[in-house]
């Protein structure tokens, strides 16, 4: 049983195709979705969405998500996000450099400046998601 999966960002549709399985980065942990899943509405964290598009395939497509919401209803998964980028379109070496820079920034922020800590942590999560979607190891 397959799913219809749509990933929609404000500026474009990142994915609109059938899939056999989806793994979502929800705010409470990763959620696996297969055909026949119960209706669901969940908040998504910044992280990596994984989509297995054909039955029996071991190939997964990774998409970096920058937070949003997902709805599952009648074998349709609609994912509305603040931003998204397919892993196969991300330069892994650039993503590694961005992750290292974000980690250095996060380590150097004063704990007294709450706003700077939050911004640095969010930038680090985004850089980590992009690197993981590109196939990098952390």
mmCIF file of N, CA and C in Angstrom:
data_model
loop_
_atom_site.group_PDB
_atom_site.id
_atom_site.type_symbol
_atom_site.label_atom_id
_atom_site.label_comp_id
_atom_site.label_asym_id
_atom_site.label_seq_id
_atom_site.Cartn_x
_atom_site.Cartn_y
_atom_site.Cartn_z
ATOM 1 N N UNK A 1 0.851 -1.169 0.000
ATOM 2 C CA UNK A 1 0.000 0.000 0.000
ATOM 3 C C UNK A 1 0.899 1.235 0.000
ATOM 4 N N UNK A 2 0.672 2.124 -0.929
ATOM 5 C CA UNK A 2 1.546 3.292 -1.025
ATOM 6 C C UNK A 2 0.871 4.543 -0.472
ATOM 7 N N UNK A 3 1.703 5.539 -0.262
ATOM 8 C CA UNK A 3 1.281 6.829 0.246
ATOM 9 C C UNK A 3 1.502 7.887 -0.825
ATOM 10 N N UNK A 4 0.721 8.927 -0.800
ATOM 11 C CA UNK A 4 0.996 10.111 -1.605
ATOM 12 C C UNK A 4 1.636 11.111 -0.655
ATOM 13 N N UNK A 5 2.844 11.537 -0.977
ATOM 14 C CA UNK A 5 3.598 12.413 -0.092
ATOM 15 C C UNK A 5 3.851 13.746 -0.786
ATOM 16 N N UNK A 6 3.516 14.827 -0.090
ATOM 17 C CA UNK A 6 3.773 16.177 -0.594
ATOM 18 C C UNK A 6 4.523 16.957 0.472
ATOM 19 N N UNK A 7 5.651 17.546 0.077
ATOM 20 C CA UNK A 7 6.412 18.425 0.957
ATOM 21 C C UNK A 7 6.347 19.808 0.329
ATOM 22 N N UNK A 8 5.698 20.736 1.033
ATOM 23 C CA UNK A 8 5.469 22.072 0.494
ATOM 24 C C UNK A 8 6.138 23.115 1.389
ATOM 25 N N UNK A 9 7.039 23.886 0.785
ATOM 26 C CA UNK A 9 7.691 25.018 1.445
ATOM 27 C C UNK A 9 7.036 26.290 0.917
ATOM 28 N N UNK A 10 7.258 27.431 1.554
ATOM 29 C CA UNK A 10 6.611 28.662 1.090
ATOM 30 C C UNK A 10 6.919 29.021 -0.359
ATOM 31 N N UNK A 11 8.108 28.668 -0.837
ATOM 32 C CA UNK A 11 8.511 29.071 -2.176
ATOM 33 C C UNK A 11 8.368 27.997 -3.249
ATOM 34 N N UNK A 12 8.116 26.732 -2.855
ATOM 35 C CA UNK A 12 8.028 25.669 -3.863
ATOM 36 C C UNK A 12 7.571 24.351 -3.241
ATOM 37 N N UNK A 13 7.205 23.436 -4.128
ATOM 38 C CA UNK A 13 6.911 22.069 -3.711
ATOM 39 C C UNK A 13 8.200 21.278 -3.874
ATOM 40 N N UNK A 14 8.692 20.706 -2.773
ATOM 41 C CA UNK A 14 9.970 20.009 -2.773
ATOM 42 C C UNK A 14 9.798 18.550 -3.184
ATOM 43 N N UNK A 15 8.655 17.950 -2.839
ATOM 44 C CA UNK A 15 8.395 16.538 -3.167
ATOM 45 C C UNK A 15 6.905 16.377 -3.378
ATOM 46 N N UNK A 16 6.521 15.696 -4.432
ATOM 47 C CA UNK A 16 5.114 15.381 -4.696
ATOM 48 C C UNK A 16 5.100 14.089 -5.501
ATOM 49 N N UNK A 17 5.041 12.962 -4.785
ATOM 50 C CA UNK A 17 5.147 11.665 -5.438
ATOM 51 C C UNK A 17 4.630 10.584 -4.489
ATOM 52 N N UNK A 18 4.534 9.376 -5.015
ATOM 53 C CA UNK A 18 4.145 8.246 -4.172
ATOM 54 C C UNK A 18 5.349 7.728 -3.418
ATOM 55 N N UNK A 19 5.091 7.117 -2.271
ATOM 56 C CA UNK A 19 6.146 6.536 -1.449
ATOM 57 C C UNK A 19 5.585 5.339 -0.702
ATOM 58 N N UNK A 20 6.473 4.468 -0.312
ATOM 59 C CA UNK A 20 6.089 3.295 0.476
ATOM 60 C C UNK A 20 6.217 3.572 1.969
ATOM 61 N N UNK A 21 7.165 4.431 2.330
ATOM 62 C CA UNK A 21 7.413 4.691 3.741
ATOM 63 C C UNK A 21 7.997 6.089 3.902
ATOM 64 N N UNK A 22 7.653 6.735 5.014
ATOM 65 C CA UNK A 22 8.149 8.072 5.340
ATOM 66 C C UNK A 22 8.566 8.081 6.804
ATOM 67 N N UNK A 23 9.693 8.712 7.090
ATOM 68 C CA UNK A 23 10.113 8.903 8.478
ATOM 69 C C UNK A 23 10.183 10.408 8.708
ATOM 70 N N UNK A 24 9.351 10.887 9.646
ATOM 71 C CA UNK A 24 9.215 12.315 9.932
ATOM 72 C C UNK A 24 9.988 12.705 11.189
ATOM 73 N N UNK A 25 10.637 13.883 11.189
ATOM 74 C CA UNK A 25 11.295 14.371 12.404
ATOM 75 C C UNK A 25 10.324 15.200 13.245
ATOM 76 N N UNK A 26 9.467 14.536 13.987
ATOM 77 C CA UNK A 26 8.477 15.283 14.781
ATOM 78 C C UNK A 26 9.144 15.882 16.012
ATOM 79 N N UNK A 27 8.444 16.760 16.674
ATOM 80 C CA UNK A 27 8.992 17.402 17.876
ATOM 81 C C UNK A 27 9.103 16.433 19.049
ATOM 82 N N UNK A 28 8.455 15.276 18.940
ATOM 83 C CA UNK A 28 8.519 14.278 20.013
ATOM 84 C C UNK A 28 9.378 13.073 19.637
ATOM 85 N N UNK A 29 10.060 13.134 18.514
ATOM 86 C CA UNK A 29 10.889 12.029 18.049
ATOM 87 C C UNK A 29 10.527 11.660 16.626
ATOM 88 N N UNK A 30 11.193 10.674 16.089
ATOM 89 C CA UNK A 30 10.938 10.272 14.713
ATOM 90 C C UNK A 30 9.674 9.421 14.628
ATOM 91 N N UNK A 31 8.884 9.683 13.577
ATOM 92 C CA UNK A 31 7.651 8.933 13.333
ATOM 93 C C UNK A 31 7.746 8.220 11.994
ATOM 94 N N UNK A 32 7.505 6.924 11.984
ATOM 95 C CA UNK A 32 7.450 6.164 10.742
ATOM 96 C C UNK A 32 6.018 6.071 10.259
ATOM 97 N N UNK A 33 5.803 6.343 8.981
ATOM 98 C CA UNK A 33 4.466 6.325 8.404
ATOM 99 C C UNK A 33 4.447 5.314 7.255
ATOM 100 N N UNK A 34 3.504 4.381 7.303
ATOM 101 C CA UNK A 34 3.272 3.407 6.234
ATOM 102 C C UNK A 34 1.834 3.554 5.758
ATOM 103 N N UNK A 35 1.507 2.918 4.656
ATOM 104 C CA UNK A 35 0.134 2.927 4.168
ATOM 105 C C UNK A 35 -0.818 2.404 5.230
ATOM 106 N N UNK A 36 -2.008 2.981 5.314
ATOM 107 C CA UNK A 36 -2.994 2.563 6.292
ATOM 108 C C UNK A 36 -2.796 3.183 7.667
ATOM 109 N N UNK A 37 -1.899 4.146 7.780
ATOM 110 C CA UNK A 37 -1.634 4.793 9.074
ATOM 111 C C UNK A 37 -2.874 5.554 9.544
ATOM 112 N N UNK A 38 -3.081 5.583 10.838
ATOM 113 C CA UNK A 38 -4.189 6.341 11.435
ATOM 114 C C UNK A 38 -4.011 7.828 11.150
ATOM 115 N N UNK A 39 -5.110 8.563 11.052
ATOM 116 C CA UNK A 39 -5.005 10.011 10.852
ATOM 117 C C UNK A 39 -4.158 10.651 11.955
ATOM 118 N N UNK A 40 -3.378 11.654 11.568
ATOM 119 C CA UNK A 40 -2.419 12.245 12.492
ATOM 120 C C UNK A 40 -2.118 13.671 12.062
ATOM 121 N N UNK A 41 -1.958 14.542 13.039
ATOM 122 C CA UNK A 41 -1.457 15.889 12.806
ATOM 123 C C UNK A 41 -0.347 16.094 13.825
ATOM 124 N N UNK A 42 0.861 16.454 13.350
ATOM 125 C CA UNK A 42 1.994 16.601 14.255
ATOM 126 C C UNK A 42 2.858 17.787 13.864
ATOM 127 N N UNK A 43 3.482 18.384 14.865
ATOM 128 C CA UNK A 43 4.464 19.439 14.631
ATOM 129 C C UNK A 43 5.789 18.775 14.266
ATOM 130 N N UNK A 44 6.520 19.405 13.350
ATOM 131 C CA UNK A 44 7.814 18.885 12.920
ATOM 132 C C UNK A 44 8.935 19.758 13.443
ATOM 133 N N UNK A 45 10.009 19.105 13.827
ATOM 134 C CA UNK A 45 11.200 19.791 14.283
ATOM 135 C C UNK A 45 12.127 19.990 13.084
ATOM 136 N N UNK A 46 13.145 20.802 13.250
ATOM 137 C CA UNK A 46 14.183 20.901 12.233
ATOM 138 C C UNK A 46 14.920 19.578 12.235
ATOM 139 N N UNK A 47 14.999 18.934 11.085
ATOM 140 C CA UNK A 47 15.624 17.629 10.991
ATOM 141 C C UNK A 47 15.517 17.079 9.588
ATOM 142 N N UNK A 48 15.710 15.772 9.466
ATOM 143 C CA UNK A 48 15.733 15.127 8.154
ATOM 144 C C UNK A 48 14.511 14.232 7.981
ATOM 145 N N UNK A 49 13.789 14.479 6.900
ATOM 146 C CA UNK A 49 12.687 13.630 6.468
ATOM 147 C C UNK A 49 13.295 12.579 5.539
ATOM 148 N N UNK A 50 12.910 11.334 5.717
ATOM 149 C CA UNK A 50 13.391 10.270 4.827
ATOM 150 C C UNK A 50 12.186 9.637 4.142
ATOM 151 N N UNK A 51 12.323 9.451 2.813
ATOM 152 C CA UNK A 51 11.240 8.899 2.009
ATOM 153 C C UNK A 51 11.782 7.705 1.222
ATOM 154 N N UNK A 52 11.096 6.553 1.346
ATOM 155 C CA UNK A 52 11.431 5.376 0.531
ATOM 156 C C UNK A 52 10.349 5.281 -0.521
ATOM 157 N N UNK A 53 10.729 5.527 -1.776
ATOM 158 C CA UNK A 53 9.709 5.725 -2.801
ATOM 159 C C UNK A 53 9.183 4.459 -3.465
ATOM 160 N N UNK A 54 9.933 3.378 -3.511
ATOM 161 C CA UNK A 54 9.412 2.184 -4.177
ATOM 162 C C UNK A 54 9.472 0.973 -3.260
ATOM 163 N N UNK A 55 8.491 0.088 -3.430
ATOM 164 C CA UNK A 55 8.392 -1.098 -2.587
ATOM 165 C C UNK A 55 9.616 -1.986 -2.755
ATOM 166 N N UNK A 56 10.165 -2.429 -1.637
ATOM 167 C CA UNK A 56 11.314 -3.316 -1.656
ATOM 168 C C UNK A 56 12.638 -2.602 -1.881
ATOM 169 N N UNK A 57 12.603 -1.327 -2.164
ATOM 170 C CA UNK A 57 13.826 -0.570 -2.408
ATOM 171 C C UNK A 57 14.523 -0.274 -1.098
ATOM 172 N N UNK A 58 15.832 -0.246 -1.149
ATOM 173 C CA UNK A 58 16.609 0.143 0.027
ATOM 174 C C UNK A 58 17.083 1.583 -0.108
ATOM 175 N N UNK A 59 16.693 2.239 -1.184
ATOM 176 C CA UNK A 59 17.094 3.623 -1.431
ATOM 177 C C UNK A 59 16.125 4.584 -0.747
ATOM 178 N N UNK A 60 16.690 5.521 -0.026
ATOM 179 C CA UNK A 60 15.913 6.543 0.664
ATOM 180 C C UNK A 60 16.298 7.907 0.118
ATOM 181 N N UNK A 61 15.343 8.795 0.027
ATOM 182 C CA UNK A 61 15.601 10.184 -0.328
ATOM 183 C C UNK A 61 15.535 10.992 0.967
ATOM 184 N N UNK A 62 16.569 11.783 1.203
ATOM 185 C CA UNK A 62 16.619 12.611 2.418
ATOM 186 C C UNK A 62 16.289 14.053 2.051
ATOM 187 N N UNK A 63 15.476 14.678 2.893
ATOM 188 C CA UNK A 63 15.098 16.074 2.703
ATOM 189 C C UNK A 63 15.274 16.790 4.043
ATOM 190 N N UNK A 64 16.076 17.850 4.047
ATOM 191 C CA UNK A 64 16.257 18.649 5.260
ATOM 192 C C UNK A 64 15.031 19.539 5.434
ATOM 193 N N UNK A 65 14.388 19.430 6.595
ATOM 194 C CA UNK A 65 13.207 20.238 6.900
ATOM 195 C C UNK A 65 13.554 21.254 7.977
ATOM 196 N N UNK A 66 12.984 22.446 7.853
ATOM 197 C CA UNK A 66 13.244 23.509 8.819
ATOM 198 C C UNK A 66 12.011 23.795 9.672
ATOM 199 N N UNK A 67 11.397 22.743 10.176
ATOM 200 C CA UNK A 67 10.240 22.881 11.056
ATOM 201 C C UNK A 67 8.955 23.103 10.284
ATOM 202 N N UNK A 68 7.854 22.689 10.869
ATOM 203 C CA UNK A 68 6.550 22.853 10.233
ATOM 204 C C UNK A 68 5.545 21.885 10.823
ATOM 205 N N UNK A 69 4.644 21.406 9.956
ATOM 206 C CA UNK A 69 3.589 20.487 10.385
ATOM 207 C C UNK A 69 3.393 19.405 9.349
ATOM 208 N N UNK A 70 2.920 18.237 9.795
ATOM 209 C CA UNK A 70 2.591 17.139 8.895
ATOM 210 C C UNK A 70 1.202 16.626 9.233
ATOM 211 N N UNK A 71 0.446 16.299 8.192
ATOM 212 C CA UNK A 71 -0.874 15.709 8.359
ATOM 213 C C UNK A 71 -0.896 14.395 7.591
ATOM 214 N N UNK A 72 -1.367 13.353 8.255
ATOM 215 C CA UNK A 72 -1.551 12.049 7.623
ATOM 216 C C UNK A 72 -3.037 11.765 7.621
ATOM 217 N N UNK A 73 -3.594 11.490 6.432
ATOM 218 C CA UNK A 73 -5.020 11.195 6.327
ATOM 219 C C UNK A 73 -5.274 10.403 5.056
ATOM 220 N N UNK A 74 -5.853 9.224 5.199
ATOM 221 C CA UNK A 74 -6.229 8.365 4.080
ATOM 222 C C UNK A 74 -5.090 8.166 3.086
ATOM 223 N N UNK A 75 -3.943 7.712 3.576
ATOM 224 C CA UNK A 75 -2.760 7.416 2.771
ATOM 225 C C UNK A 75 -2.208 8.624 2.033
ATOM 226 N N UNK A 76 -2.472 9.801 2.551
ATOM 227 C CA UNK A 76 -1.864 11.030 2.041
ATOM 228 C C UNK A 76 -1.103 11.688 3.181
ATOM 229 N N UNK A 77 0.144 12.054 2.912
ATOM 230 C CA UNK A 77 0.974 12.736 3.894
ATOM 231 C C UNK A 77 1.281 14.117 3.328
ATOM 232 N N UNK A 78 0.759 15.147 3.980
ATOM 233 C CA UNK A 78 0.996 16.516 3.552
ATOM 234 C C UNK A 78 1.896 17.169 4.578
ATOM 235 N N UNK A 79 3.032 17.674 4.115
ATOM 236 C CA UNK A 79 4.030 18.246 4.996
ATOM 237 C C UNK A 79 4.215 19.713 4.599
ATOM 238 N N UNK A 80 3.855 20.612 5.514
ATOM 239 C CA UNK A 80 4.002 22.048 5.301
ATOM 240 C C UNK A 80 5.144 22.527 6.178
ATOM 241 N N UNK A 81 6.175 23.086 5.551
ATOM 242 C CA UNK A 81 7.378 23.451 6.295
ATOM 243 C C UNK A 81 7.810 24.889 6.023
ATOM 244 N N UNK A 82 8.611 25.410 6.953
ATOM 245 C CA UNK A 82 9.159 26.757 6.805
ATOM 246 C C UNK A 82 10.227 26.811 5.723
ATOM 247 N N UNK A 83 10.896 25.702 5.495
ATOM 248 C CA UNK A 83 11.936 25.591 4.482
ATOM 249 C C UNK A 83 12.301 24.132 4.309
ATOM 250 N N UNK A 84 12.747 23.766 3.113
ATOM 251 C CA UNK A 84 13.141 22.387 2.854
ATOM 252 C C UNK A 84 14.147 22.349 1.709
ATOM 253 N N UNK A 85 15.020 21.344 1.758
ATOM 254 C CA UNK A 85 16.038 21.192 0.729
ATOM 255 C C UNK A 85 16.350 19.707 0.578
ATOM 256 N N UNK A 86 16.270 19.226 -0.649
ATOM 257 C CA UNK A 86 16.591 17.819 -0.900
ATOM 258 C C UNK A 86 18.075 17.577 -0.671
ATOM 259 N N UNK A 87 18.384 16.456 -0.055
ATOM 260 C CA UNK A 87 19.769 16.122 0.251
ATOM 261 C C UNK A 87 20.651 16.005 -0.970
ATOM 262 N N UNK A 88 20.076 15.520 -2.087
ATOM 263 C CA UNK A 88 20.888 15.358 -3.298
ATOM 264 C C UNK A 88 21.220 16.694 -3.971
ATOM 265 N N UNK A 89 20.658 17.799 -3.486
ATOM 266 C CA UNK A 89 20.986 19.115 -4.038
ATOM 267 C C UNK A 89 21.916 19.911 -3.112
ATOM 268 N N UNK A 90 22.335 19.300 -1.999
ATOM 269 C CA UNK A 90 23.201 19.975 -1.032
ATOM 270 C C UNK A 90 24.641 19.521 -1.244
ATOM 271 N N UNK A 91 25.555 20.471 -1.355
ATOM 272 C CA UNK A 91 26.984 20.172 -1.457
ATOM 273 C C UNK A 91 27.476 19.748 -0.068
ATOM 274 N N UNK A 92 27.920 18.505 0.046
ATOM 275 C CA UNK A 92 28.287 17.964 1.362
ATOM 276 C C UNK A 92 29.464 18.709 1.985
ATOM 277 N N UNK A 93 30.462 19.078 1.212
ATOM 278 C CA UNK A 93 31.615 19.779 1.802
ATOM 279 C C UNK A 93 31.212 21.164 2.308
ATOM 280 N N UNK A 94 30.333 21.852 1.579
ATOM 281 C CA UNK A 94 29.845 23.151 2.045
ATOM 282 C C UNK A 94 28.986 22.981 3.308
ATOM 283 N N UNK A 95 28.189 21.921 3.335
ATOM 284 C CA UNK A 95 27.360 21.654 4.509
ATOM 285 C C UNK A 95 28.223 21.346 5.730
ATOM 286 N N UNK A 96 29.337 20.630 5.537
ATOM 287 C CA UNK A 96 30.251 20.347 6.643
ATOM 288 C C UNK A 96 30.875 21.631 7.186
ATOM 289 N N UNK A 97 31.282 22.513 6.272
ATOM 290 C CA UNK A 97 31.867 23.793 6.698
ATOM 291 C C UNK A 97 30.833 24.622 7.464
ATOM 292 N N UNK A 98 29.613 24.663 6.969
ATOM 293 C CA UNK A 98 28.555 25.426 7.634
ATOM 294 C C UNK A 98 28.255 24.841 9.010
ATOM 295 N N UNK A 99 28.266 23.509 9.125
ATOM 296 C CA UNK A 99 28.015 22.863 10.415
ATOM 297 C C UNK A 99 29.125 23.202 11.412
ATOM 298 N N UNK A 100 30.372 23.127 10.961
ATOM 299 C CA UNK A 100 31.498 23.440 11.845
ATOM 300 C C UNK A 100 31.438 24.895 12.308
ATOM 301 N N UNK A 101 31.105 25.803 11.385
ATOM 302 C CA UNK A 101 30.987 27.221 11.745
ATOM 303 C C UNK A 101 29.852 27.438 12.745
ATOM 304 N N UNK A 102 28.714 26.771 12.538
ATOM 305 C CA UNK A 102 27.582 26.900 13.452
ATOM 306 C C UNK A 102 27.925 26.324 14.817
ATOM 307 N N UNK A 103 28.687 25.238 14.834
ATOM 308 C CA UNK A 103 29.081 24.635 16.112
ATOM 309 C C UNK A 103 30.034 25.559 16.874
ATOM 310 N N UNK A 104 30.989 26.169 16.163
ATOM 311 C CA UNK A 104 31.904 27.115 16.807
ATOM 312 C C UNK A 104 31.135 28.309 17.368
ATOM 313 N N UNK A 105 30.184 28.816 16.598
ATOM 314 C CA UNK A 105 29.368 29.947 17.041
ATOM 315 C C UNK A 105 28.579 29.570 18.292
ATOM 316 N N UNK A 106 27.983 28.368 18.276
ATOM 317 C CA UNK A 106 27.197 27.896 19.415
ATOM 318 C C UNK A 106 28.067 27.756 20.666
ATOM 319 N N UNK A 107 29.287 27.276 20.486
ATOM 320 C CA UNK A 107 30.194 27.097 21.621
ATOM 321 C C UNK A 107 30.689 28.431 22.189
ATOM 322 N N UNK A 108 30.738 29.469 21.345
ATOM 323 C CA UNK A 108 31.306 30.742 21.786
ATOM 324 C C UNK A 108 30.270 31.723 22.345
ATOM 325 N N UNK A 109 28.989 31.398 22.250
ATOM 326 C CA UNK A 109 27.942 32.299 22.722
ATOM 327 C C UNK A 109 27.895 32.283 24.247
ATOM 328 N N UNK A 110 27.747 33.464 24.816
ATOM 329 C CA UNK A 110 27.645 33.589 26.267
ATOM 330 C C UNK A 110 26.311 33.024 26.746
ATOM 331 N N UNK A 111 26.356 32.220 27.780
ATOM 332 C CA UNK A 111 25.136 31.614 28.329
ATOM 333 C C UNK A 111 24.193 32.657 28.907
ATOM 334 N N UNK A 112 24.704 33.837 29.207
ATOM 335 C CA UNK A 112 23.883 34.911 29.758
ATOM 336 C C UNK A 112 22.969 35.551 28.716
ATOM 337 N N UNK A 113 23.339 35.453 27.449
ATOM 338 C CA UNK A 113 22.560 36.048 26.356
ATOM 339 C C UNK A 113 21.609 34.989 25.794
ATOM 340 N N UNK A 114 20.422 34.884 26.407
ATOM 341 C CA UNK A 114 19.466 33.827 26.035
ATOM 342 C C UNK A 114 19.074 33.873 24.565
ATOM 343 N N UNK A 115 18.849 35.065 24.038
ATOM 344 C CA UNK A 115 18.435 35.181 22.639
ATOM 345 C C UNK A 115 19.538 34.673 21.708
ATOM 346 N N UNK A 116 20.786 35.016 21.991
ATOM 347 C CA UNK A 116 21.907 34.557 21.175
ATOM 348 C C UNK A 116 22.066 33.041 21.264
ATOM 349 N N UNK A 117 21.834 32.479 22.458
ATOM 350 C CA UNK A 117 21.919 31.022 22.636
ATOM 351 C C UNK A 117 20.856 30.324 21.793
ATOM 352 N N UNK A 118 19.633 30.841 21.828
ATOM 353 C CA UNK A 118 18.534 30.247 21.049
ATOM 354 C C UNK A 118 18.830 30.330 19.562
ATOM 355 N N UNK A 119 19.283 31.487 19.091
ATOM 356 C CA UNK A 119 19.595 31.654 17.672
ATOM 357 C C UNK A 119 20.744 30.739 17.243
ATOM 358 N N UNK A 120 21.771 30.632 18.073
ATOM 359 C CA UNK A 120 22.908 29.764 17.746
ATOM 360 C C UNK A 120 22.491 28.296 17.710
ATOM 361 N N UNK A 121 21.642 27.887 18.657
ATOM 362 C CA UNK A 121 21.169 26.500 18.669
ATOM 363 C C UNK A 121 20.310 26.193 17.456
ATOM 364 N N UNK A 122 19.458 27.138 17.054
ATOM 365 C CA UNK A 122 18.617 26.944 15.870
ATOM 366 C C UNK A 122 19.477 26.857 14.612
ATOM 367 N N UNK A 123 20.487 27.712 14.498
ATOM 368 C CA UNK A 123 21.390 27.667 13.346
ATOM 369 C C UNK A 123 22.145 26.339 13.310
ATOM 370 N N UNK A 124 22.526 25.838 14.478
ATOM 371 C CA UNK A 124 23.226 24.553 14.545
ATOM 372 C C UNK A 124 22.308 23.410 14.120
ATOM 373 N N UNK A 125 21.041 23.435 14.544
ATOM 374 C CA UNK A 125 20.088 22.399 14.139
ATOM 375 C C UNK A 125 19.877 22.404 12.624
ATOM 376 N N UNK A 126 19.774 23.591 12.031
ATOM 377 C CA UNK A 126 19.597 23.700 10.582
ATOM 378 C C UNK A 126 20.826 23.172 9.845
ATOM 379 N N UNK A 127 22.013 23.555 10.314
ATOM 380 C CA UNK A 127 23.244 23.094 9.677
ATOM 381 C C UNK A 127 23.381 21.579 9.811
ATOM 382 N N UNK A 128 23.011 21.030 10.974
ATOM 383 C CA UNK A 128 23.072 19.580 11.186
ATOM 384 C C UNK A 128 22.111 18.849 10.242
ATOM 385 N N UNK A 129 20.890 19.370 10.106
ATOM 386 C CA UNK A 129 19.901 18.747 9.220
ATOM 387 C C UNK A 129 20.386 18.753 7.771
ATOM 388 N N UNK A 130 20.949 19.871 7.318
ATOM 389 C CA UNK A 130 21.459 19.952 5.942
ATOM 390 C C UNK A 130 22.588 18.958 5.730
ATOM 391 N N UNK A 131 23.519 18.861 6.701
ATOM 392 C CA UNK A 131 24.650 17.935 6.571
ATOM 393 C C UNK A 131 24.168 16.488 6.559
ATOM 394 N N UNK A 132 23.247 16.144 7.452
ATOM 395 C CA UNK A 132 22.729 14.775 7.484
ATOM 396 C C UNK A 132 21.976 14.437 6.203
ATOM 397 N N UNK A 133 21.193 15.368 5.669
ATOM 398 C CA UNK A 133 20.458 15.119 4.430
ATOM 399 C C UNK A 133 21.408 14.923 3.255
ATOM 400 N N UNK A 134 22.555 15.610 3.295
ATOM 401 C CA UNK A 134 23.550 15.479 2.224
ATOM 402 C C UNK A 134 24.345 14.177 2.335
ATOM 403 N N UNK A 135 24.164 13.452 3.440
ATOM 404 C CA UNK A 135 24.854 12.181 3.610
ATOM 405 C C UNK A 135 26.049 12.247 4.535
ATOM 406 N N UNK A 136 26.263 13.403 5.156
ATOM 407 C CA UNK A 136 27.375 13.555 6.071
ATOM 408 C C UNK A 136 27.112 12.906 7.411
ATOM 409 N N UNK A 137 28.158 12.515 8.084
ATOM 410 C CA UNK A 137 28.049 11.894 9.407
ATOM 411 C C UNK A 137 28.392 12.905 10.477
ATOM 412 N N UNK A 138 27.650 12.875 11.564
ATOM 413 C CA UNK A 138 27.903 13.782 12.686
ATOM 414 C C UNK A 138 28.173 12.956 13.921
#
